[in-house]
PDB file of C-alpha atoms in Angstrom:
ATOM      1  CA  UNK A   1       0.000   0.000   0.000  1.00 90.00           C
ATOM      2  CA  UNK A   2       1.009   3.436  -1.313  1.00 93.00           C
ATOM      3  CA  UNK A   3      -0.319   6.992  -0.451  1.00 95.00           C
ATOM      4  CA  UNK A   4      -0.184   9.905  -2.792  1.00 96.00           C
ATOM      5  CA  UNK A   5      -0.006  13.381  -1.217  1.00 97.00           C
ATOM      6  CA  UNK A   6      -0.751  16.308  -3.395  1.00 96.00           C
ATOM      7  CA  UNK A   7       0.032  19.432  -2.788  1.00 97.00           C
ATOM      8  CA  UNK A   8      -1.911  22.826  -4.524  1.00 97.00           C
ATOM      9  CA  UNK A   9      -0.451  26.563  -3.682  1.00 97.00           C
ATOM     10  CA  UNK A  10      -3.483  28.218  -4.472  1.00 97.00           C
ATOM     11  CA  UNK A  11      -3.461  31.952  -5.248  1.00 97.00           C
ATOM     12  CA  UNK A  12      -3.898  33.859  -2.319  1.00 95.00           C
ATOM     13  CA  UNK A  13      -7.804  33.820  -1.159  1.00 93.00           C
ATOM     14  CA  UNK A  14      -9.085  30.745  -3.702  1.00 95.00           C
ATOM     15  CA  UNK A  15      -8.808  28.220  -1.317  1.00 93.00           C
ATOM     16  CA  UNK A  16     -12.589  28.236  -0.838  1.00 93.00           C
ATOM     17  CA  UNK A  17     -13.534  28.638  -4.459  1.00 95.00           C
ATOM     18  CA  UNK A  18     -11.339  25.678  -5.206  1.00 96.00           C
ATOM     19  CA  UNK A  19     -13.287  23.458  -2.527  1.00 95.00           C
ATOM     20  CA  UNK A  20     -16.270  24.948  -3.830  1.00 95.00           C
ATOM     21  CA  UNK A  21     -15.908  23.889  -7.164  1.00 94.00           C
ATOM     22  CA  UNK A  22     -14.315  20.608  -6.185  1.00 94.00           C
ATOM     23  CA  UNK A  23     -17.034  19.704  -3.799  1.00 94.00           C
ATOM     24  CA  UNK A  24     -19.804  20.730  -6.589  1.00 95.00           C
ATOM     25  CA  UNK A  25     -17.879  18.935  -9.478  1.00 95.00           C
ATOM     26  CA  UNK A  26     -14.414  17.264  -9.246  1.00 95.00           C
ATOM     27  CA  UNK A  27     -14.916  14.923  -6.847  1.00 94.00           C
ATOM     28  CA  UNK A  28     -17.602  13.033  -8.492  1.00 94.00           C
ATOM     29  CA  UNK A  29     -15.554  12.760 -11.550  1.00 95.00           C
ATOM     30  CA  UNK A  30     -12.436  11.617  -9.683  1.00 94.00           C
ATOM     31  CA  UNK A  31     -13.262   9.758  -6.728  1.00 91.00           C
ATOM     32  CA  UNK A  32     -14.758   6.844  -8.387  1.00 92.00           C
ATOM     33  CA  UNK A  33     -11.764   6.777 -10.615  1.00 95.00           C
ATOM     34  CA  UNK A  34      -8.706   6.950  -7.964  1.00 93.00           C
ATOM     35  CA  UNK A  35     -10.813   4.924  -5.426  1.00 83.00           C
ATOM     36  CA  UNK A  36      -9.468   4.965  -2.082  1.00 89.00           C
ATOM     37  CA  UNK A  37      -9.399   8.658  -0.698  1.00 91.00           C
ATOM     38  CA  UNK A  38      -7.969   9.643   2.641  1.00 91.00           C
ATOM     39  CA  UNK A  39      -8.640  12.636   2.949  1.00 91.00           C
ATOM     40  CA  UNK A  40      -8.631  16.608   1.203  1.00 93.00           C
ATOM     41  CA  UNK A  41      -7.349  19.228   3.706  1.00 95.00           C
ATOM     42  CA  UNK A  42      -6.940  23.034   3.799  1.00 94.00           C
ATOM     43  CA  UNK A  43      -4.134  24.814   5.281  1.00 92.00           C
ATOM     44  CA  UNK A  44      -4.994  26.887   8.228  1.00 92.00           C
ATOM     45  CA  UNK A  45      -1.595  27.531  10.032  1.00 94.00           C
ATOM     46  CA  UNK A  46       1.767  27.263   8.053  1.00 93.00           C
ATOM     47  CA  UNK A  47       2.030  27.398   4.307  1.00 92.00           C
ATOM     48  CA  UNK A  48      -1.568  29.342   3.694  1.00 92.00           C
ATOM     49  CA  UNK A  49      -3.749  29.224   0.400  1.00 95.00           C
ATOM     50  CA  UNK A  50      -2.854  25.151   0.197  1.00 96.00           C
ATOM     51  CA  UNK A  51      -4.916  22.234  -0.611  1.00 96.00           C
ATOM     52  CA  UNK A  52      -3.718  18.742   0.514  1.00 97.00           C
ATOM     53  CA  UNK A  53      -5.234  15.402  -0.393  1.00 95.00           C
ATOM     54  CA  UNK A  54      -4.002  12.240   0.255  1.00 95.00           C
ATOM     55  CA  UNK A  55      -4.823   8.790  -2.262  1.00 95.00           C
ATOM     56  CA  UNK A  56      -4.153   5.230  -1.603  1.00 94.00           C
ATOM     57  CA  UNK A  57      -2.841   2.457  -3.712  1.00 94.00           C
ATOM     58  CA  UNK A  58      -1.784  -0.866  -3.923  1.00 92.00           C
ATOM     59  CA  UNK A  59       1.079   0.259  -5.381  1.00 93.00           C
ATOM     60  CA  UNK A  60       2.465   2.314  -8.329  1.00 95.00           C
ATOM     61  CA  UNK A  61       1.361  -0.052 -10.701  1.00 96.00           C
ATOM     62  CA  UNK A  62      -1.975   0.812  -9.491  1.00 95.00           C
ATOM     63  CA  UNK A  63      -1.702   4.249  -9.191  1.00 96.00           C
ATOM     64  CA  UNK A  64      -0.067   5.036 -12.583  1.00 97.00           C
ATOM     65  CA  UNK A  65      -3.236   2.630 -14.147  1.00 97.00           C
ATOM     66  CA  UNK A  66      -5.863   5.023 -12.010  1.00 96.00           C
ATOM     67  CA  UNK A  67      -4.115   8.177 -12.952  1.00 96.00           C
ATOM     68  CA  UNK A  68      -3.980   7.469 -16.723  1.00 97.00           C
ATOM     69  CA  UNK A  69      -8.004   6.841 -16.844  1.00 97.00           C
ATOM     70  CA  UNK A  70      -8.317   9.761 -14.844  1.00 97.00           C
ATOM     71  CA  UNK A  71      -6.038  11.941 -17.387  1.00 97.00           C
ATOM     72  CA  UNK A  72      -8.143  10.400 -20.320  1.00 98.00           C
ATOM     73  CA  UNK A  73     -11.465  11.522 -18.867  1.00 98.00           C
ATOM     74  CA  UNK A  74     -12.352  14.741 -21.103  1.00 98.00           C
ATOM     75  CA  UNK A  75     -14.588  15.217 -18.215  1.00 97.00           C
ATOM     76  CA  UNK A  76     -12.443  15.756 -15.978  1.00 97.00           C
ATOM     77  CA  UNK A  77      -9.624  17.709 -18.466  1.00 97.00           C
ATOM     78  CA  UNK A  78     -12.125  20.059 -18.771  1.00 97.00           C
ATOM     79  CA  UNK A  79     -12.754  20.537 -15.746  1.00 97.00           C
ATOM     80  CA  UNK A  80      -9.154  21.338 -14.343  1.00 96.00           C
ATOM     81  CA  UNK A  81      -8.900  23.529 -17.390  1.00 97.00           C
ATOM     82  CA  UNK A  82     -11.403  25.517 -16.246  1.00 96.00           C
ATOM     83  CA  UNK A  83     -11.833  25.392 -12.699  1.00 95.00           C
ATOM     84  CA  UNK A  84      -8.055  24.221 -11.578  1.00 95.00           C
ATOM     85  CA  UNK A  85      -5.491  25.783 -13.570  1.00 96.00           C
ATOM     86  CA  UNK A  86      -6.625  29.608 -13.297  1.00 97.00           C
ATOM     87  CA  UNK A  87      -5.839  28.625  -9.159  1.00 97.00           C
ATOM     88  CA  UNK A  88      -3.117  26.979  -9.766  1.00 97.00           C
ATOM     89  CA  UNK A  89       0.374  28.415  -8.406  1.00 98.00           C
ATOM     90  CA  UNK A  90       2.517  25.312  -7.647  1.00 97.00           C
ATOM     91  CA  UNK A  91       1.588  21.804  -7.233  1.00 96.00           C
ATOM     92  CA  UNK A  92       3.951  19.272  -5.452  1.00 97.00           C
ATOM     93  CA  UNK A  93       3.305  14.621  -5.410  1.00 96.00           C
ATOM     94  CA  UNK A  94       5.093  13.047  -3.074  1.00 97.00           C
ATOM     95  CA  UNK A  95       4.438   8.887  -2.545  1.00 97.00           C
ATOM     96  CA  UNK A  96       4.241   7.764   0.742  1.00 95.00           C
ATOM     97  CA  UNK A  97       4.994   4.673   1.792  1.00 94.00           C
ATOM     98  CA  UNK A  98       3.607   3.262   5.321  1.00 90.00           C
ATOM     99  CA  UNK A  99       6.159   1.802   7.997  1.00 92.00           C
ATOM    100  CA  UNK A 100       5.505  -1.800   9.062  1.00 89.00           C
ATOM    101  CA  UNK A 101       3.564  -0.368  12.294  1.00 91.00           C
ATOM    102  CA  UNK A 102       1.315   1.960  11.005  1.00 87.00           C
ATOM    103  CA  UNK A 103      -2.162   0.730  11.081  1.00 86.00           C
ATOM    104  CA  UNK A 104      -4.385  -0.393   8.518  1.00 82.00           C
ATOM    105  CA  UNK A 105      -6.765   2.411   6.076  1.00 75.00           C
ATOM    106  CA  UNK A 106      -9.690   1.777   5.809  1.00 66.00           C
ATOM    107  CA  UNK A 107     -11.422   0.071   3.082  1.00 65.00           C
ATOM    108  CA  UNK A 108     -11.926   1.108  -0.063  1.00 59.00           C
ATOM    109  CA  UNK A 109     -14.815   3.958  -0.699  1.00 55.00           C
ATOM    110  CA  UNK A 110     -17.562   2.461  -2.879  1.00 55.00           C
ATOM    111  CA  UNK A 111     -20.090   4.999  -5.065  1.00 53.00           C
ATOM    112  CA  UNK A 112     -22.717   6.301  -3.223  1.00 55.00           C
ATOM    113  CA  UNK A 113     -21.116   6.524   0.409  1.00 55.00           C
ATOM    114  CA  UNK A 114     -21.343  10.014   1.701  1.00 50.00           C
ATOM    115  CA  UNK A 115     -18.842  12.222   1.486  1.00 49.00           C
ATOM    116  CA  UNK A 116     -18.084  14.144   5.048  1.00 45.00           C
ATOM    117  CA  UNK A 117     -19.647  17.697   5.351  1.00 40.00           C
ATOM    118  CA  UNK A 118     -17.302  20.702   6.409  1.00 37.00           C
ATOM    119  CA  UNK A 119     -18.964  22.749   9.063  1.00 33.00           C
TER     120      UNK A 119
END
Protein backbone atom coordinates (compact mmCIF):
# COMPACT_ATOMS: atom_id res chain seq x y z
CA UNK A 1 0.00 0.00 0.00
CA UNK A 2 1.01 3.44 -1.31
CA UNK A 3 -0.32 6.99 -0.45
CA UNK A 4 -0.18 9.91 -2.79
CA UNK A 5 -0.01 13.38 -1.22
CA UNK A 6 -0.75 16.31 -3.40
CA UNK A 7 0.03 19.43 -2.79
CA UNK A 8 -1.91 22.83 -4.52
CA UNK A 9 -0.45 26.56 -3.68
CA UNK A 10 -3.48 28.22 -4.47
CA UNK A 11 -3.46 31.95 -5.25
CA UNK A 12 -3.90 33.86 -2.32
CA UNK A 13 -7.80 33.82 -1.16
CA UNK A 14 -9.08 30.74 -3.70
CA UNK A 15 -8.81 28.22 -1.32
CA UNK A 16 -12.59 28.24 -0.84
CA UNK A 17 -13.53 28.64 -4.46
CA UNK A 18 -11.34 25.68 -5.21
CA UNK A 19 -13.29 23.46 -2.53
CA UNK A 20 -16.27 24.95 -3.83
CA UNK A 21 -15.91 23.89 -7.16
CA UNK A 22 -14.31 20.61 -6.19
CA UNK A 23 -17.03 19.70 -3.80
CA UNK A 24 -19.80 20.73 -6.59
CA UNK A 25 -17.88 18.93 -9.48
CA UNK A 26 -14.41 17.26 -9.25
CA UNK A 27 -14.92 14.92 -6.85
CA UNK A 28 -17.60 13.03 -8.49
CA UNK A 29 -15.55 12.76 -11.55
CA UNK A 30 -12.44 11.62 -9.68
CA UNK A 31 -13.26 9.76 -6.73
CA UNK A 32 -14.76 6.84 -8.39
CA UNK A 33 -11.76 6.78 -10.61
CA UNK A 34 -8.71 6.95 -7.96
CA UNK A 35 -10.81 4.92 -5.43
CA UNK A 36 -9.47 4.97 -2.08
CA UNK A 37 -9.40 8.66 -0.70
CA UNK A 38 -7.97 9.64 2.64
CA UNK A 39 -8.64 12.64 2.95
CA UNK A 40 -8.63 16.61 1.20
CA UNK A 41 -7.35 19.23 3.71
CA UNK A 42 -6.94 23.03 3.80
CA UNK A 43 -4.13 24.81 5.28
CA UNK A 44 -4.99 26.89 8.23
CA UNK A 45 -1.59 27.53 10.03
CA UNK A 46 1.77 27.26 8.05
CA UNK A 47 2.03 27.40 4.31
CA UNK A 48 -1.57 29.34 3.69
CA UNK A 49 -3.75 29.22 0.40
CA UNK A 50 -2.85 25.15 0.20
CA UNK A 51 -4.92 22.23 -0.61
CA UNK A 52 -3.72 18.74 0.51
CA UNK A 53 -5.23 15.40 -0.39
CA UNK A 54 -4.00 12.24 0.25
CA UNK A 55 -4.82 8.79 -2.26
CA UNK A 56 -4.15 5.23 -1.60
CA UNK A 57 -2.84 2.46 -3.71
CA UNK A 58 -1.78 -0.87 -3.92
CA UNK A 59 1.08 0.26 -5.38
CA UNK A 60 2.47 2.31 -8.33
CA UNK A 61 1.36 -0.05 -10.70
CA UNK A 62 -1.98 0.81 -9.49
CA UNK A 63 -1.70 4.25 -9.19
CA UNK A 64 -0.07 5.04 -12.58
CA UNK A 65 -3.24 2.63 -14.15
CA UNK A 66 -5.86 5.02 -12.01
CA UNK A 67 -4.11 8.18 -12.95
CA UNK A 68 -3.98 7.47 -16.72
CA UNK A 69 -8.00 6.84 -16.84
CA UNK A 70 -8.32 9.76 -14.84
CA UNK A 71 -6.04 11.94 -17.39
CA UNK A 72 -8.14 10.40 -20.32
CA UNK A 73 -11.47 11.52 -18.87
CA UNK A 74 -12.35 14.74 -21.10
CA UNK A 75 -14.59 15.22 -18.22
CA UNK A 76 -12.44 15.76 -15.98
CA UNK A 77 -9.62 17.71 -18.47
CA UNK A 78 -12.13 20.06 -18.77
CA UNK A 79 -12.75 20.54 -15.75
CA UNK A 80 -9.15 21.34 -14.34
CA UNK A 81 -8.90 23.53 -17.39
CA UNK A 82 -11.40 25.52 -16.25
CA UNK A 83 -11.83 25.39 -12.70
CA UNK A 84 -8.05 24.22 -11.58
CA UNK A 85 -5.49 25.78 -13.57
CA UNK A 86 -6.62 29.61 -13.30
CA UNK A 87 -5.84 28.62 -9.16
CA UNK A 88 -3.12 26.98 -9.77
CA UNK A 89 0.37 28.42 -8.41
CA UNK A 90 2.52 25.31 -7.65
CA UNK A 91 1.59 21.80 -7.23
CA UNK A 92 3.95 19.27 -5.45
CA UNK A 93 3.30 14.62 -5.41
CA UNK A 94 5.09 13.05 -3.07
CA UNK A 95 4.44 8.89 -2.54
CA UNK A 96 4.24 7.76 0.74
CA UNK A 97 4.99 4.67 1.79
CA UNK A 98 3.61 3.26 5.32
CA UNK A 99 6.16 1.80 8.00
CA UNK A 100 5.51 -1.80 9.06
CA UNK A 101 3.56 -0.37 12.29
CA UNK A 102 1.31 1.96 11.01
CA UNK A 103 -2.16 0.73 11.08
CA UNK A 104 -4.38 -0.39 8.52
CA UNK A 105 -6.77 2.41 6.08
CA UNK A 106 -9.69 1.78 5.81
CA UNK A 107 -11.42 0.07 3.08
CA UNK A 108 -11.93 1.11 -0.06
CA UNK A 109 -14.81 3.96 -0.70
CA UNK A 110 -17.56 2.46 -2.88
CA UNK A 111 -20.09 5.00 -5.06
CA UNK A 112 -22.72 6.30 -3.22
CA UNK A 113 -21.12 6.52 0.41
CA UNK A 114 -21.34 10.01 1.70
CA UNK A 115 -18.84 12.22 1.49
CA UNK A 116 -18.08 14.14 5.05
CA UNK A 117 -19.65 17.70 5.35
CA UNK A 118 -17.30 20.70 6.41
CA UNK A 119 -18.96 22.75 9.06
Amino acid sequence: MIVEERIYDLRPNSAAEFARHFEREGIAIQRPILGRLVGYFYTEIGPLNQIVHLWAYEDLEDRAKRRAVLAANPVWREYVKENIHPLLVRMQNKILVPMSFSPPLPPLWQPGDETRQQR
